[in-house]
Coordinates of C-alpha atoms in Angstrom, one line a residue:
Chain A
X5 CA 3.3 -20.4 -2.0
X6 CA 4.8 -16.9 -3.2
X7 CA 7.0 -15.3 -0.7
X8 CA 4.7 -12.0 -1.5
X9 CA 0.9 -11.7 -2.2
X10 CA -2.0 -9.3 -2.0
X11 CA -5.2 -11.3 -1.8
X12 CA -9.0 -11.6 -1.4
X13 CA -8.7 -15.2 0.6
X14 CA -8.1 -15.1 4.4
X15 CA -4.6 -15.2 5.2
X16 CA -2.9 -17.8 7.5
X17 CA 0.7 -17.3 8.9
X18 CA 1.6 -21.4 9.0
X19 CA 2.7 -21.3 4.9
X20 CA 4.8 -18.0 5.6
X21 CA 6.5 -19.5 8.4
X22 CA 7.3 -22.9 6.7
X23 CA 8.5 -20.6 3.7
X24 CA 10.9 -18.3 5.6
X25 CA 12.5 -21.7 7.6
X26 CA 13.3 -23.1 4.0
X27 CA 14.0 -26.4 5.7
X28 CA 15.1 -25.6 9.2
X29 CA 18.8 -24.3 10.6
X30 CA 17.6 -20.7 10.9
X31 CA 17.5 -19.4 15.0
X32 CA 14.8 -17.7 15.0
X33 CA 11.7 -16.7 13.3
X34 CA 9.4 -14.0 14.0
X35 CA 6.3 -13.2 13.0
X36 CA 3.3 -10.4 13.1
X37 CA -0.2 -10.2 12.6
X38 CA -2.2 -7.5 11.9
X39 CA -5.7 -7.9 12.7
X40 CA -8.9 -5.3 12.1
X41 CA -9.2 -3.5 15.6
X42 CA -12.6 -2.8 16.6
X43 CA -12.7 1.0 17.2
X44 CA -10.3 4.0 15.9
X45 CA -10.6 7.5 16.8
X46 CA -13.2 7.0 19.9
X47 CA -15.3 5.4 16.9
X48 CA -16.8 2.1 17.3
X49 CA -15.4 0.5 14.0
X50 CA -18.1 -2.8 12.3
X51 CA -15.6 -3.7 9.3
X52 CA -13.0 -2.7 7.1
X53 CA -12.9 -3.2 3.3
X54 CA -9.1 -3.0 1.8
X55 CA -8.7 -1.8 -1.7
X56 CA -4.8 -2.1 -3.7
X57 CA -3.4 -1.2 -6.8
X58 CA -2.4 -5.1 -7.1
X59 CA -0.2 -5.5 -9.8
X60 CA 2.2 -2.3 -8.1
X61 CA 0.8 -3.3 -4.5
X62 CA 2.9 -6.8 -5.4
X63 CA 6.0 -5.5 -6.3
X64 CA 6.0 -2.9 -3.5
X65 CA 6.1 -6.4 -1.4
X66 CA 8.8 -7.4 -3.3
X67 CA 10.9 -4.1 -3.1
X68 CA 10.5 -4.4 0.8
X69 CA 11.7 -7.9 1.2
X70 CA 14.7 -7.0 -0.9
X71 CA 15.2 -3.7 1.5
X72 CA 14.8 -6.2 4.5
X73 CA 17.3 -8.4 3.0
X74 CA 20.3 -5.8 2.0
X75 CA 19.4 -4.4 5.3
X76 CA 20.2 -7.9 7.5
X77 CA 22.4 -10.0 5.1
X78 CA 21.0 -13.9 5.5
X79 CA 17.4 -12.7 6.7
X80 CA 14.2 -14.4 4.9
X81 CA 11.2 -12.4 4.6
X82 CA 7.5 -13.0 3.6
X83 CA 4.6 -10.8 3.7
X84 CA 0.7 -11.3 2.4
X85 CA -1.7 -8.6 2.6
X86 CA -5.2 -9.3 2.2
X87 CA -7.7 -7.0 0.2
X88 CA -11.4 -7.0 0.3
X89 CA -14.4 -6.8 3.3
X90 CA -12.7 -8.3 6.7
X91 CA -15.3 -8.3 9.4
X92 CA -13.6 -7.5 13.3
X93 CA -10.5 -9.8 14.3
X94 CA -9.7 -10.6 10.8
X95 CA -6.2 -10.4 9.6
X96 CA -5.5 -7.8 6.9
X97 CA -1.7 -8.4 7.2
X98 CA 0.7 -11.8 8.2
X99 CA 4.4 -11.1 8.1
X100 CA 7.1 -14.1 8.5
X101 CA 11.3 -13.3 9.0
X102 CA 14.0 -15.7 9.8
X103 CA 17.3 -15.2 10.8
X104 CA 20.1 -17.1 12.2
X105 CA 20.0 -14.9 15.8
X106 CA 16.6 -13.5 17.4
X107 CA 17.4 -9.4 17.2
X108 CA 17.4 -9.5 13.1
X109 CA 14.4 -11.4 12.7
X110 CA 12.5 -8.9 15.0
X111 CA 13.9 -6.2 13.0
X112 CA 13.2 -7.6 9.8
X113 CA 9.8 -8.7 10.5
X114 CA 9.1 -4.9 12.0
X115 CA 10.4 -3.3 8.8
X116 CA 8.4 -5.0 6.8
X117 CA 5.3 -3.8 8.4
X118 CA 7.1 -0.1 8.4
X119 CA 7.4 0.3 4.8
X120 CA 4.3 -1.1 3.8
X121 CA 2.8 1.5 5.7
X122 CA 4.8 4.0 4.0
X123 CA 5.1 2.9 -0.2
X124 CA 2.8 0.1 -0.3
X125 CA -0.9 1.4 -2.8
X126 CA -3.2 -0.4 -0.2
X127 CA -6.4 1.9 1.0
X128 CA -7.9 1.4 4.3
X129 CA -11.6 1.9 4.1
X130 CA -13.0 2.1 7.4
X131 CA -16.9 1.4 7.7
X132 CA -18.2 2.6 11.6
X133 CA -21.5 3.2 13.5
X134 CA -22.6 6.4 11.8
X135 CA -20.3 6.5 9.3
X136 CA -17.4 5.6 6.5
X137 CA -14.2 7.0 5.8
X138 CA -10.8 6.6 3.9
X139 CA -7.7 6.3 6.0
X140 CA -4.7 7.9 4.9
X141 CA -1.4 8.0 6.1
X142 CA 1.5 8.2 4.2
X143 CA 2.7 9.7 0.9
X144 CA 3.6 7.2 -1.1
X145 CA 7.5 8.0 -2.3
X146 CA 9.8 4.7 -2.8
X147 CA 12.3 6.7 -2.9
X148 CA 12.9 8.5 -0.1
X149 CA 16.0 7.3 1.8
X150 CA 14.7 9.2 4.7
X151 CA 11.6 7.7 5.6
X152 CA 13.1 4.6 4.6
X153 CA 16.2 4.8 7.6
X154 CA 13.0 5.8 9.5
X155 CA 11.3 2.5 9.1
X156 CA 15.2 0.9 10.0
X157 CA 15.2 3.0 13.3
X158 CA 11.6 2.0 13.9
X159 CA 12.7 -1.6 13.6
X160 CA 15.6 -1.4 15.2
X161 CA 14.3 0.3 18.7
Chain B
X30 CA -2.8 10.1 -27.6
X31 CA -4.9 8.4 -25.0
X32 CA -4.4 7.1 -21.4
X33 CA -6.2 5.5 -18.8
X34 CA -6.4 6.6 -15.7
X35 CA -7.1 4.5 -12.8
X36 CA -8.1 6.0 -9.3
X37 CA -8.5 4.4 -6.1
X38 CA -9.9 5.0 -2.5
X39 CA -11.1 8.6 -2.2
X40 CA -10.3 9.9 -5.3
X41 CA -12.6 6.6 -6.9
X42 CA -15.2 7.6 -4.8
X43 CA -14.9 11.7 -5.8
X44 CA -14.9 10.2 -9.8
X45 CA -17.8 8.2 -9.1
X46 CA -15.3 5.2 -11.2
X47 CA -12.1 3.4 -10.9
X48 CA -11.3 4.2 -15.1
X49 CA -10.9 7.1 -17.2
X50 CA -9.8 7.0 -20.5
X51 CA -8.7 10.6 -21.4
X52 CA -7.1 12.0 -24.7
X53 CA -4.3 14.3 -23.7
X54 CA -1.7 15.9 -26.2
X55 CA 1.1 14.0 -27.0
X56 CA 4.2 14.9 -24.6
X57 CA 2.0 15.3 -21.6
X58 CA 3.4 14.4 -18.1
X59 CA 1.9 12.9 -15.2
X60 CA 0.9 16.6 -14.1
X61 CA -0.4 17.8 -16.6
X62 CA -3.2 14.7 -16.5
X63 CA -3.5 15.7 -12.4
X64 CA -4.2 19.4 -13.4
X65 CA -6.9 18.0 -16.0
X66 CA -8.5 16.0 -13.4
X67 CA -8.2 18.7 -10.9
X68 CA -10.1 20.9 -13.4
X69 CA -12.5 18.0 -13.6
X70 CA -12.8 17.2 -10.6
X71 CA -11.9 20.8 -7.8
X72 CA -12.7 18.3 -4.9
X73 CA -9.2 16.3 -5.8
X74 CA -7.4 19.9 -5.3
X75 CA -6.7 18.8 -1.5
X76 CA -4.1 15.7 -2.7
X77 CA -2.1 18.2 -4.7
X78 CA 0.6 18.4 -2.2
X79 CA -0.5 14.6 -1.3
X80 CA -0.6 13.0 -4.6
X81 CA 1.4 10.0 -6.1
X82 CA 1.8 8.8 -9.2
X83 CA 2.5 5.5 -11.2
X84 CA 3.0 4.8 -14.9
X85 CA 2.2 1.1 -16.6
X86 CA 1.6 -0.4 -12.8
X87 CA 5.5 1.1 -11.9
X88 CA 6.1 3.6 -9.5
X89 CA 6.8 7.5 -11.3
X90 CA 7.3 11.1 -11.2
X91 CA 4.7 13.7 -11.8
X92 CA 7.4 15.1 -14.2
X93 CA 6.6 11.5 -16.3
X94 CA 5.9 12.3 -19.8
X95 CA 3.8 9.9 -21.0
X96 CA 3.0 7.6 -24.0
X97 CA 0.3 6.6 -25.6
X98 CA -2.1 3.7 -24.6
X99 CA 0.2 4.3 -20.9
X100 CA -1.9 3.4 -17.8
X101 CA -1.6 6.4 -15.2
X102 CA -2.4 6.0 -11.8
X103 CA -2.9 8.2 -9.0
X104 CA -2.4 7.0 -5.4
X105 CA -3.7 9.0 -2.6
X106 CA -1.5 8.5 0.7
X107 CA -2.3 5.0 1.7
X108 CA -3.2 2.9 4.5
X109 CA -1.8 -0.6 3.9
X110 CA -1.4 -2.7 7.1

């Protein structure tokens, strides 16, 4: 089990959080979920198909879990990300943080999902009754300390 | 020299393919491809202000100059999540 993965199998959250307790003697561990939703934009949504620049999608993963570590020294992070067709109520995302007190292992676990929203090469490709279209949201640019103490604030909130 | 190009979500679909291989003269950056493909393709005109690039599956300028045999992609604003 890889603390980071972009996938084509159905994720499950149990492995992350065993990963990110490493044995036990953390406080707390937190976790999210992202799950298709079954309307966007008053449309009635039938399935999503997720596409990723995998080999860049990975380390984009891993570049957030070392943000979310320099960011709340002692914090463990995982994070999978599933690509593929996922029918309604399937998870397309399972995030796991650990941390010795509850407040950084919310904020890790909600920064994680931040910045993949922000740098991470995953398309959203949104299949609904009368139509198709790709969702896009952010520019992708790792770079940019800005969006980046966005995704902090975000978390932090 | 030559590249490939790999293109994803919309910009797949306005290609009709996820791979190009283009020859491009030597010294090239990543926007001087973008402007070829633009030329190519006028629908991808609307990510110019939108468009991100990668070079050998790392993330990159547009200002990149590239090498031969490099692998350049172009990522429209995503939607991970």
């Amino acid at each position: 089990m890889r603390a980071v993965a972009v996938t084509p199998d159905p994720l499950q959250l149990e492995p992350l959080l065993c990963l990110v307790a490493d044995g036990g003697g953390h406080g707390a561990i937190v976790s999210f979920v992202g799950t298709v939703r079954d309307n966007n934009l008053q449309r009635r949504v039938t399935h999503l198909e997720y596409e990723a620049y995998e080999p860049l999608a990975v380390k984009a993963l891993e570049q957030i879990v070392e943000e979310a570590g320099a960011q709340w020294p002692g914090i463990r992070a995982a994070v999978h990300h599933r690509t593929g067709r996922l029918a309604i109520g399937e998870a397309s995302i399972v995030i796991a943080a650990a941390s010795a007190h509850r407040a950084n292992a919310f904020a890790a676990c909600r920064y994680v999902i931040e910045r993949v929203k922000q740098i991470v090469p995953i398309w959203k490709h949104e299949f609904f009754e009368g139509g198709e279209v790709w969702i896009e949201g952010a520019t992708v640019n790792p770079t940019d300390e800005a969006a980046r103490l966005e995704a902090v604030r975000r978390s932090c909130a | 020299m030559r590249v490939t190009v790999r293109l994803f979500a919309r910009l797949r679909d306005i290609a009709g393919t996820s791979d190009l291989a283009r020859d491009v003269p030597a010294g090239s950056t990543a926007a001087d491809v973008w402007r070829a493909l633009v030329m190519e393709f006028p629908e991808m005109a609307r990510y110019d202000s939108s468009i991100s690039t990668a070079v050998n599956a790392d993330y990159a300028k547009m200002t990149t100059s590239l090498a031969d045999n490099d692998e350049i992609a172009f990522l429209p604003p995503v939607s991970g999540g």
